[in-house]
Tab-separated table of C-alpha atoms in Angstrom:
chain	number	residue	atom	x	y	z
A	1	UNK	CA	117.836	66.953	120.576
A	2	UNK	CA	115.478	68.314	123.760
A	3	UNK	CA	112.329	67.143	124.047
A	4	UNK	CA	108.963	68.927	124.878
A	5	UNK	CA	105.983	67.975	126.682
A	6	UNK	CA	102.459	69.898	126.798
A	7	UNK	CA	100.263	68.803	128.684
A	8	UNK	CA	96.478	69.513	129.019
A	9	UNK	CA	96.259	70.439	125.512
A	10	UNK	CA	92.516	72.076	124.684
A	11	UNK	CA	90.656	69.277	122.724
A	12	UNK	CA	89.750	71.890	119.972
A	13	UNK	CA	93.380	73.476	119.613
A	14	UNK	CA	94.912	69.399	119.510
A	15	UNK	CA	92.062	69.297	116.467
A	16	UNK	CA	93.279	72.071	114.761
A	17	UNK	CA	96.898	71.400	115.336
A	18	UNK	CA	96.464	67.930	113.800
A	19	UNK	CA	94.168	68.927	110.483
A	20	UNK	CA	97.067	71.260	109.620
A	21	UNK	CA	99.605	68.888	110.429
A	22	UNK	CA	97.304	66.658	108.532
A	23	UNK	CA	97.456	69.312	105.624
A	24	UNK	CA	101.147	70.437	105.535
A	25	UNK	CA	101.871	66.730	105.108
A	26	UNK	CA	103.943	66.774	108.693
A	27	UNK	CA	103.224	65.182	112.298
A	28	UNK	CA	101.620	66.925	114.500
A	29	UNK	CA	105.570	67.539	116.759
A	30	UNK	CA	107.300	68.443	113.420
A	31	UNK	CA	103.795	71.291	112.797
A	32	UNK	CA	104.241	72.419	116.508
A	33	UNK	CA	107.490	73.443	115.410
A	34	UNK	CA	107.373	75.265	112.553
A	35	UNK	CA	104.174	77.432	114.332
A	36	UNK	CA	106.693	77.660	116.922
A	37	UNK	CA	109.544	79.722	115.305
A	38	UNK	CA	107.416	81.106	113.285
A	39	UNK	CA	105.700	82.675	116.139
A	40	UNK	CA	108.891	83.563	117.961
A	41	UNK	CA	110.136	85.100	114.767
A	42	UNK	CA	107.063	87.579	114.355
A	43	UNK	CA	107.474	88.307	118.164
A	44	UNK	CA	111.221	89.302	117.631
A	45	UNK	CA	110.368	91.123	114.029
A	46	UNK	CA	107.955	93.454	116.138
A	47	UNK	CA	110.233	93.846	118.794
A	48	UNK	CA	112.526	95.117	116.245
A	49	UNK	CA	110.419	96.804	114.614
A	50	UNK	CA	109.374	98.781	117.806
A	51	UNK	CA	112.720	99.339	118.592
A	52	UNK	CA	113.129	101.240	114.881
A	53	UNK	CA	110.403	103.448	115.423
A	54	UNK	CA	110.943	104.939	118.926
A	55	UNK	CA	114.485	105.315	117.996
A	56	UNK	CA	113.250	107.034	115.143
A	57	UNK	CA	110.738	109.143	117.103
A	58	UNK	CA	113.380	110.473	119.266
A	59	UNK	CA	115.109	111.901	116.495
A	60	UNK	CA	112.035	113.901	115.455
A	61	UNK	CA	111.823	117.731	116.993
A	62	UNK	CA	107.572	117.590	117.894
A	63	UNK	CA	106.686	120.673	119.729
A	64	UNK	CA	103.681	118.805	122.057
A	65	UNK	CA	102.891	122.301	123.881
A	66	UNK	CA	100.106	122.954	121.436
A	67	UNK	CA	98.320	119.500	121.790
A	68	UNK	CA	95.227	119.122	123.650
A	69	UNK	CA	95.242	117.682	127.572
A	70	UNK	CA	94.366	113.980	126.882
A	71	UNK	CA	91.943	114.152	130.186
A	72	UNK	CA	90.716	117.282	128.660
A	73	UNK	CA	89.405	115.489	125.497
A	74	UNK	CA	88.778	112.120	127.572
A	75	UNK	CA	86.355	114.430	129.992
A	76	UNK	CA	84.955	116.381	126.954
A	77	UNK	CA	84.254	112.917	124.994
A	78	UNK	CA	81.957	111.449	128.809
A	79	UNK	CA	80.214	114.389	128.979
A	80	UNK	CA	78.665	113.870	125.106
């Protein structure tokens, strides 16, 4: 199995890492990676989930020629 090394480690984040280690009942490498994949999970879930919606938007007929200018509304909303 690979190994990992981090170094220079903020104090504070090491503290946290190892009171929920602490609390899950795991070591500190076995915490790392479960926060790990779950992290990378969520990261691919909204990539996914990005994906979905501007597939979806291109499928939806929006006639934009009656919105606003954004700089119009953006100059409007400085000169309040």
């Amino acid at each position: 199995m690979p190994i990992l090394q981090v170094r220079d480690v903020p104090e504070d984040l090491y503290e946290t890492l190892s009171r929920v280690a602490r609390e899950d009942n795991r070591s500190i490498s076995q915490e790392t990676i479960v926060l790990l994949r779950t992290a990378l999970n969520l990261k691919q879930e909204r990539v996914l989930r990005r994906k979905v919606v501007m597939e979806n938007m291109e499928e939806v007929d929006i006639d934009s020629s009656d919105w606003p200018d954004p700089v119009d509304l953006i100059r409007e909303d400085r000169d309040r």
